[in-house]
Coordinates of C-alpha atoms in Angstrom, one line a residue:
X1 CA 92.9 100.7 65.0
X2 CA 93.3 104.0 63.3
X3 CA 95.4 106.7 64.7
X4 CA 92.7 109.0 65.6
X5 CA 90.9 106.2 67.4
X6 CA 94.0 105.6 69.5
X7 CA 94.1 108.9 70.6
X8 CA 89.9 109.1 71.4
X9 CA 91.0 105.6 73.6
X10 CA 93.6 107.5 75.3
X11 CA 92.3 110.3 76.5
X12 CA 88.1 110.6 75.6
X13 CA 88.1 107.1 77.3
X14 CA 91.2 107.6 80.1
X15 CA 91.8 109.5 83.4
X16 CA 95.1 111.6 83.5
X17 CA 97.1 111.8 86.4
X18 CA 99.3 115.2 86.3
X19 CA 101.9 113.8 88.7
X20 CA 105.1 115.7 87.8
X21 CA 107.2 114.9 90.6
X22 CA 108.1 111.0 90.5
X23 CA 110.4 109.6 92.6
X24 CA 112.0 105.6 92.9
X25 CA 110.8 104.3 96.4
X26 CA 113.3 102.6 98.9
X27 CA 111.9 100.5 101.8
X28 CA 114.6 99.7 104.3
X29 CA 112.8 97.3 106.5
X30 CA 114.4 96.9 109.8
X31 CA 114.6 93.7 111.9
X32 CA 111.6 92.4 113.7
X33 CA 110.5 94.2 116.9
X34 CA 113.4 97.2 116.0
X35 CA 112.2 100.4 115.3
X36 CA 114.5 103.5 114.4
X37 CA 117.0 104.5 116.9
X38 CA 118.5 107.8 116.0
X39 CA 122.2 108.0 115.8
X40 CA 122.7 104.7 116.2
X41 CA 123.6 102.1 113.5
X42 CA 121.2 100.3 111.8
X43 CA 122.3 96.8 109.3
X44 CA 118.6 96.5 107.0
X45 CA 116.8 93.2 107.8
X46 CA 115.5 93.4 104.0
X47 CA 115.7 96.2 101.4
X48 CA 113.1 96.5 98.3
X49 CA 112.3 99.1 95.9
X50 CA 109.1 100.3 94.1
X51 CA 107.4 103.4 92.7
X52 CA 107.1 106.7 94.2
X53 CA 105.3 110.2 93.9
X54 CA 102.1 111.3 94.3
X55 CA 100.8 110.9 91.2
X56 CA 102.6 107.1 90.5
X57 CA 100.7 106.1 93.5
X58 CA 97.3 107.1 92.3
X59 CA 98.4 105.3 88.7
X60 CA 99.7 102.2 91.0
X61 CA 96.5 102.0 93.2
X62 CA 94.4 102.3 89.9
X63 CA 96.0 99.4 88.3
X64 CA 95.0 97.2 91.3
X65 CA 91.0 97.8 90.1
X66 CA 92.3 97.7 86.8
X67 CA 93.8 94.1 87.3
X68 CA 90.3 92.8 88.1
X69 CA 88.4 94.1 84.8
X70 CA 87.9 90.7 82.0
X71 CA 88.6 93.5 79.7
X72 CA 91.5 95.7 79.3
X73 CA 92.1 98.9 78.5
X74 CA 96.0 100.0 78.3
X75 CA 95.3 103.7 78.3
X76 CA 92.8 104.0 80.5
X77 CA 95.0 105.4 83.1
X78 CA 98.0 107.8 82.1
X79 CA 100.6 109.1 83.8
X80 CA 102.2 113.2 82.7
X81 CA 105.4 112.8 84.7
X82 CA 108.6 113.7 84.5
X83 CA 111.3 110.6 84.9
X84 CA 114.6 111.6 85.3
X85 CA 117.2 110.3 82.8
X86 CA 119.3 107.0 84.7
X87 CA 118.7 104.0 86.1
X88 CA 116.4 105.3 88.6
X89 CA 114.5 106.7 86.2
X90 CA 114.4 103.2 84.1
X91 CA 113.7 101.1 87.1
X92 CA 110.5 103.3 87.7
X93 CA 109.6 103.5 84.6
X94 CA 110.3 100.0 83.8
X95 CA 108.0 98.9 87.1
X96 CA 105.0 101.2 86.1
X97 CA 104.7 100.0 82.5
X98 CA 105.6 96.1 82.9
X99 CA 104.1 95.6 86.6
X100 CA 101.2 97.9 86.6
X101 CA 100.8 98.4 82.9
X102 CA 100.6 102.0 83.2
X103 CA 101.2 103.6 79.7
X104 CA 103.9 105.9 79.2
X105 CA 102.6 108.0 76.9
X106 CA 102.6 111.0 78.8
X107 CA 106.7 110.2 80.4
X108 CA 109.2 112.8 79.6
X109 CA 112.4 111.4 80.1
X110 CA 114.0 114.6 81.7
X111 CA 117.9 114.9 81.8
X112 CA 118.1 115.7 85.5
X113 CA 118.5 112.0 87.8
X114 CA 114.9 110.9 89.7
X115 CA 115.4 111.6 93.1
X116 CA 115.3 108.2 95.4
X117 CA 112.5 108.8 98.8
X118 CA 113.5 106.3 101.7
X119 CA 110.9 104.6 103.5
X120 CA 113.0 103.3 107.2
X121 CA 110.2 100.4 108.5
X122 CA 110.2 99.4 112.1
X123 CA 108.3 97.5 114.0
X124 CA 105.6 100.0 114.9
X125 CA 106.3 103.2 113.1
X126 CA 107.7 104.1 109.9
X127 CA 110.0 107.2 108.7
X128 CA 110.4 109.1 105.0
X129 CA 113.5 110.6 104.0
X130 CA 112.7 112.7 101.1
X131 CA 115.7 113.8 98.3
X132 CA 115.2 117.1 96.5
X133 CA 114.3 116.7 93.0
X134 CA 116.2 117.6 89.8
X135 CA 114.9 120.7 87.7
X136 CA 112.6 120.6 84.5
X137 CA 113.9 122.5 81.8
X138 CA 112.2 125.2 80.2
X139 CA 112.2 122.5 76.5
X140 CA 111.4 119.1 78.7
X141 CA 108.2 121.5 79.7
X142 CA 107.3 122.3 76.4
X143 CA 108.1 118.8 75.3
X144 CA 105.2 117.6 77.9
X145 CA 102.9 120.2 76.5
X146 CA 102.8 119.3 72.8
X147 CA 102.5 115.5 73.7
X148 CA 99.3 116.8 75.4
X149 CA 98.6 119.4 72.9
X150 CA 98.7 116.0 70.1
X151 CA 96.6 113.5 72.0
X152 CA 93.8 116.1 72.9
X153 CA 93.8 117.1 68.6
X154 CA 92.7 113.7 68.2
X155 CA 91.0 112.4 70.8
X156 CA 88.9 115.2 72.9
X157 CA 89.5 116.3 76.3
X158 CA 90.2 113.7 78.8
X159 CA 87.5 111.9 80.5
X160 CA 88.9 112.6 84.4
X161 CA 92.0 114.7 85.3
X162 CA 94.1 113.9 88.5
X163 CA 96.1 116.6 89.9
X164 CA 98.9 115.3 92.5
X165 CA 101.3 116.5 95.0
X166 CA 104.4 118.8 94.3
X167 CA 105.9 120.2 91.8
X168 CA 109.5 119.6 90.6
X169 CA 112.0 123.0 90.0
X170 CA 111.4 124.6 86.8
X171 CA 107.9 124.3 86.4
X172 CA 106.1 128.0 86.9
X173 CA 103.4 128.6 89.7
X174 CA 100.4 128.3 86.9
X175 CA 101.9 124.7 85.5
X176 CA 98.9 123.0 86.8
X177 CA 96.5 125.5 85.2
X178 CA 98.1 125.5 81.7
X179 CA 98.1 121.8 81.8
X180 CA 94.5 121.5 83.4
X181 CA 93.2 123.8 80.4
X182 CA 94.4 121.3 77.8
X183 CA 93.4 118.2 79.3
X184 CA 90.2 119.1 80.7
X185 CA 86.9 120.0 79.3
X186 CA 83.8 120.6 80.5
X187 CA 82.6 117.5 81.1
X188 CA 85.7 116.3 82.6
X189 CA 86.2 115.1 86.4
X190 CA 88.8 116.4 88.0
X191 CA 90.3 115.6 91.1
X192 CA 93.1 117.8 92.8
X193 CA 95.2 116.6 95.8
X194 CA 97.3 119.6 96.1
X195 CA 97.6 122.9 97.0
X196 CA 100.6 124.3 94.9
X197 CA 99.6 126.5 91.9
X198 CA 95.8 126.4 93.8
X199 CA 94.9 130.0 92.5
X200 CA 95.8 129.7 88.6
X201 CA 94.1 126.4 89.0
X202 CA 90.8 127.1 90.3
X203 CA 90.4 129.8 87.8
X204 CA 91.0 127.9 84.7
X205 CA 88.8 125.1 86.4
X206 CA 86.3 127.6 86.6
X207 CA 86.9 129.2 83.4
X208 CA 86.7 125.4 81.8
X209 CA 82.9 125.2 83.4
X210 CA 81.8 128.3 82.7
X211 CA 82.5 128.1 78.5
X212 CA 79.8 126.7 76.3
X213 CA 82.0 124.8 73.9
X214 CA 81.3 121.7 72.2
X215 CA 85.0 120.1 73.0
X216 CA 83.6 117.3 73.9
X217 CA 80.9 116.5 70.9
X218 CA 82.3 113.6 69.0
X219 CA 83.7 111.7 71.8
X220 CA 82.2 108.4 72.3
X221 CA 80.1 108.9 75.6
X222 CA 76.9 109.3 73.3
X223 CA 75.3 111.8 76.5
X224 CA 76.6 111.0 79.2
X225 CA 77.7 114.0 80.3
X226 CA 78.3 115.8 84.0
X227 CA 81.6 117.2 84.7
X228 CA 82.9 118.8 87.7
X229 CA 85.8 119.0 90.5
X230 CA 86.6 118.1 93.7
X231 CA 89.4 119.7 96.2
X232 CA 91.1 116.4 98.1
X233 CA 92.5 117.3 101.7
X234 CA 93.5 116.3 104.8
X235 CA 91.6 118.9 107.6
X236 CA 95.3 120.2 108.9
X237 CA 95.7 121.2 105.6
X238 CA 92.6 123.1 104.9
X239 CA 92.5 124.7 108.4
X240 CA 96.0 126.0 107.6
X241 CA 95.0 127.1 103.6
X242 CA 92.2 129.0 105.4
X243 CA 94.4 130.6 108.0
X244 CA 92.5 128.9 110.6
X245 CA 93.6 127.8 113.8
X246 CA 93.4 124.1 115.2
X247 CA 92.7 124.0 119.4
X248 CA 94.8 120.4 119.5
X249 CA 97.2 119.3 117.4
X250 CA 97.7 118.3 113.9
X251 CA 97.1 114.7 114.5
X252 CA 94.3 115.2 117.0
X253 CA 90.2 115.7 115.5
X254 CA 89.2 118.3 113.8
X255 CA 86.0 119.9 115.5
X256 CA 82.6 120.7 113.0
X257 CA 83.2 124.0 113.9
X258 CA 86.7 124.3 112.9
X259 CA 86.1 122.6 109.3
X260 CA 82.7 125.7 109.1
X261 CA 84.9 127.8 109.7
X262 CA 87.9 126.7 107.3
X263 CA 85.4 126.2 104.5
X264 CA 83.9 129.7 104.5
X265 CA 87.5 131.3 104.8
X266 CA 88.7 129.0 101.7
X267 CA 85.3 130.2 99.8
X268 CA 85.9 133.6 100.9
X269 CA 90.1 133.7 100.2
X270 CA 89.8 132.0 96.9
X271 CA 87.7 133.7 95.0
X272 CA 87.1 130.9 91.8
X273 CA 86.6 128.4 94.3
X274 CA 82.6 128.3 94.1
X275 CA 83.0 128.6 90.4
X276 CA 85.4 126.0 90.0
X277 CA 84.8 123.4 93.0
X278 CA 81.8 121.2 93.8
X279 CA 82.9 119.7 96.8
X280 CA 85.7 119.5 99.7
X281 CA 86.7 115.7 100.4
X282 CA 88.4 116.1 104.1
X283 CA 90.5 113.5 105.3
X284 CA 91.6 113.5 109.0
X285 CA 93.5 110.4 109.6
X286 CA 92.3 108.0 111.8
X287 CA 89.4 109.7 112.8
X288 CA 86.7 110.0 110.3
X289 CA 86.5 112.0 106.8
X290 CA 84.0 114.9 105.4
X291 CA 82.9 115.8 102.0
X292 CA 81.7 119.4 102.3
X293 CA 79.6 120.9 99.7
X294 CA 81.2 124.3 98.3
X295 CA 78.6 127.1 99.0
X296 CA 78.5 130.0 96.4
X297 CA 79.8 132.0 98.7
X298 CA 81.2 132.2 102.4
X299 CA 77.7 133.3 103.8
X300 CA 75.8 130.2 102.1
X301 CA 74.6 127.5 103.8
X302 CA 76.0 124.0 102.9
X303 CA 75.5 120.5 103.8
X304 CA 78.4 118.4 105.2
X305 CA 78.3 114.7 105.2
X306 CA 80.7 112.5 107.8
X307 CA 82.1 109.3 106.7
X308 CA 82.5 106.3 108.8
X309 CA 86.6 105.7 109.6
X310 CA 87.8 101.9 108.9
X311 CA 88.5 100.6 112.1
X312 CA 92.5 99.4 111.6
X313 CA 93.2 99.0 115.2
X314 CA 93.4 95.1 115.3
X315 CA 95.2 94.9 111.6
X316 CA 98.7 94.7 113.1
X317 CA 101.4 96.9 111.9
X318 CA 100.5 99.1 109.5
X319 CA 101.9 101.4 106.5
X320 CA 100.5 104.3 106.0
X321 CA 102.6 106.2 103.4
X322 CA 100.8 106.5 99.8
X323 CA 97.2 106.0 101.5
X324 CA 96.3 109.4 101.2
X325 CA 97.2 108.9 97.6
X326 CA 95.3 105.6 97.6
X327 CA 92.2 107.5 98.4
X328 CA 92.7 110.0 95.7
X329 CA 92.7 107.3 93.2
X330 CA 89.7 105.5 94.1
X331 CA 87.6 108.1 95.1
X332 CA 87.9 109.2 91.4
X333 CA 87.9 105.7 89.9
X334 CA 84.1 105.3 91.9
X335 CA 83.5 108.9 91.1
X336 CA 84.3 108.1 87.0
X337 CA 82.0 104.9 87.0
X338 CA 78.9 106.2 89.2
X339 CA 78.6 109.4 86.9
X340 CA 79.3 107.5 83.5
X341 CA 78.1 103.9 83.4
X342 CA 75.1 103.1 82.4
X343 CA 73.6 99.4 83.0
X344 CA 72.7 98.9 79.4
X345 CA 76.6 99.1 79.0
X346 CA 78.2 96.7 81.4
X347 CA 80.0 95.2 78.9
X348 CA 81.3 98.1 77.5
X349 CA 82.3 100.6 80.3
X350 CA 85.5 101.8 79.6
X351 CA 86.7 103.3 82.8
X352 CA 89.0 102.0 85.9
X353 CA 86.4 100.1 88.5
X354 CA 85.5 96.5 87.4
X355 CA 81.8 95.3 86.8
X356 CA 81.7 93.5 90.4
X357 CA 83.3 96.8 92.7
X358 CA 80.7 99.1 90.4
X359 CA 77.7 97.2 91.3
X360 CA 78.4 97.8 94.8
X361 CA 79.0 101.1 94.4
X362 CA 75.1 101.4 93.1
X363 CA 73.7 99.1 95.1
X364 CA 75.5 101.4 98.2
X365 CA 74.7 104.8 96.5
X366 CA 70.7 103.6 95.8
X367 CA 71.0 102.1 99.8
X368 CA 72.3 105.4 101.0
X369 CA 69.8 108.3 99.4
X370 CA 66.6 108.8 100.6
X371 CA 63.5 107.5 99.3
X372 CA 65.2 106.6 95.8
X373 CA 65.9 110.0 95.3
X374 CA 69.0 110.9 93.2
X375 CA 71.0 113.3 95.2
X376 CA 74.6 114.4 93.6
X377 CA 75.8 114.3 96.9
X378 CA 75.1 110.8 97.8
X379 CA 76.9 110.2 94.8
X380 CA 79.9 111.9 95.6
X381 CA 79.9 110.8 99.5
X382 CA 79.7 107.5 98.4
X383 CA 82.7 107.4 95.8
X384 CA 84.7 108.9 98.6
X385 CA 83.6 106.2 100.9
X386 CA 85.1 103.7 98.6
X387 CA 88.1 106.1 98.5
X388 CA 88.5 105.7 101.9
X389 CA 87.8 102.4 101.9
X390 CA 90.6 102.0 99.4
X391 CA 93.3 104.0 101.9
X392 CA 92.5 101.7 104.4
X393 CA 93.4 99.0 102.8
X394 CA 96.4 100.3 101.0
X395 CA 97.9 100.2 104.7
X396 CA 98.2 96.7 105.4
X397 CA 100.8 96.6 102.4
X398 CA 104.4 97.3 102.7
X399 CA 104.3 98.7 99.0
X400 CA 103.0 102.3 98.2
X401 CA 99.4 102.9 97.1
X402 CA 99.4 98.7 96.6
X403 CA 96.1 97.1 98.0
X404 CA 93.8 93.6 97.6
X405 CA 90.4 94.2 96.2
X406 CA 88.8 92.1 98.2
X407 CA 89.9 94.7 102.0
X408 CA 88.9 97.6 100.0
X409 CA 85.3 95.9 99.3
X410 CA 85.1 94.7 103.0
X411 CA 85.5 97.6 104.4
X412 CA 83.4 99.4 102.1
X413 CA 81.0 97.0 102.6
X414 CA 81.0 97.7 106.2
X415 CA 80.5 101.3 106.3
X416 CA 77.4 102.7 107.6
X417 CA 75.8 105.7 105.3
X418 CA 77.2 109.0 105.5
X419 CA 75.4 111.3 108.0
X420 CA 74.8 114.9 107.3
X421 CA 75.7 117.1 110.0

């Protein structure tokens, strides 16, 4: 394989996670039926260690749909991070390339150590301790940027673009932008599952789908073509980005009329947000999710469609932390295969969801419209089902963002169609 076809593989063909702020994972599991005591002393029943960060979970829950494809594809899923110099930093990146066979193509080995987040498991609840993380120099930037800057020369923009989480010191309120600008083109999905750097974003997103350039001719997806982003959220979050007050708490159910009114202050305070978004996908914890179509402007009408919520009640304990992230990765993964295979090309699809989870996903999406007709938003509704779907499952693992195939299709399979409200 020639260089330049290397490079179309790894990005033309691959979804990029942006996940700057990596961290090595500790669980300290405590003994059965103990949960956390607060200044007391606690001996660990068993202690393990694994990946963390927003963005390595998204690239961890990926390469569980990725182990299930007869073909593989070692780029399709790459990781822009930042791993500290030390042996944190090797362990991580040691576990991502050997265990999930993430590529590290994208890994700046930073000089400043990987901070280490704490995961204390009891019987019935679990607690994060979260370190600080070490600064980015102004070069290790740069040093990301031009390893971008060579693989899009060769190989086009990248297929889908996944924006996660926080941001470690150094990098400048618009690092998400500049970043998003090289990667992305105009046919490009992109997902974003944070809300740092949200302004410069959504303006080179919507500067990205407003150009007429041809940065994508020469790639190998021979028309299929259909870009567009989505903002990933849990409703806390967007009732608090839209200044928006909550009646109950944080953890309790967001009302219809709460999310209304949250969605036409975010359209109304962010002002590139029509231009640059297609659609909202709300998470709300237990209760149950909403992908909200972005109106052109905060007196448009728009449709909102409520998802089902997987039932976990009778799973037994359960781990929640990295599900969020979980959902993130296969909402896109559905997202990528729904909007780009094509069945004369089974054998041949080059994204993250295997032949027998894509099949559902059409047979579900041509279940759920109405009267055969093809509606973008049934589409969409229905890769975030799976998304959700995949969350659900990721919590009856100890391990961050890990998950068995075969929950996420049963609860996917039992979901009942999305129902416009």
């Amino acid at each position: 394989m020639s260089p330049s076809q290397s490079a179309a593989d790894a990005l033309s063909h691959s979804v990029v996670v942006i996940g700057l702020n990596a961290a090595l994972q500790k669980r300290f599991i405590l003994a059965p039926n103990k949960n956390l005591e607060p200044g007391n002393v606690h001996r660990a029943h068993q202690c393990e260690t694994g990946v963390g960060g927003k963005g390595q979970d998204v690239g961890v829950a990926m390469s569980c749909l990725l182990d299930q494809k007869a073909t593989k594809n070692d780029e399709a899923v790459l990781l822009a991070q930042f791993l500290g110099m030390g042996p944190e930093g090797d362990a991580v990146s040691t576990t991502l390339r050997t265990r999930h066979g993430l590529s590290n193509a994208l890994t700046i080995r930073n000089a400043a150590p990987l901070r280490t987040c704490t995961t204390i498991v009891g019987a019935d609840e679990a607690t994060e301790l979260v370190e600080t993380s070490g600064e980015v120099t102004h070069e290790e930037m740069k040093l990301l940027q031009r390893k971008v800057e060579e693989m899009t020369t060769g190989g086009g923009k990248a297929d889908c673009v996944c924006i996660m989480g926080s941001m470690p010191p150094g990098c400048g309120e618009d690092t998400y932008a500049e970043l998003t600008s090289r990667l992305a083109g105009k046919e490009s999905l992109v997902l974003i599952d944070s809300v740092i750097g949200l302004d410069p974003l959504l303006g080179a997103l919507a500067a990205i789908y407003d150009t007429n350039d041809d940065d994508n001719v020469g790639s190998e997806k021979k028309g299929i073509v259909g870009g567009g982003a989505v903002l990933k959220l849990n409703a806390a979050e967007l009732c608090k980005l839209a200044d928006v007050k909550k009646t109950a708490g944080e953890a309790d159910q967001a009302t219809m009329e709460e999310l209304t009114a949250s969605v036409k202050a975010f359209v109304a305070k962010h002002s590139n947000a029509a231009g640059a978004l297609d659609y909202l996908c709300i998470t709300d914890g237990k209760w149950p999710g909403y992908l909200i179509e972005i109106p052109e402007s905060a007196s448009a009408s728009f449709r909102t469609w409520q998802l089902p919520a997987v039932d976990l009640s009778k799973e037994g304990m359960l781990y929640p932390i990295g599900a969020g992230d979980t959902v993130a990765a296969g909402t896109l993964a559905a997202w990528q295969y729904l909007q780009r295979h094509r069945a004369s090309d089974d054998d041949k699809f080059f994204g993250v969801v295997p032949s027998k989870i894509g099949t559902q996903l059409s047979d579900r999406k041509a279940q759920w419209s109405e009267e055969g007709e093809e509606d973008e938003g049934i589409k969409m509704a229905t890769a975030f089902a799976f998304g959700l779907a995949c969350g659900s499952a990721s919590c009856l693992q100890q391990e961050n963002s890990v998950f068995k195939v075969d929950d996420a299709i049963k609860f996917f399979g039992g979901m009942t169609k999305p129902v416009v409200q």
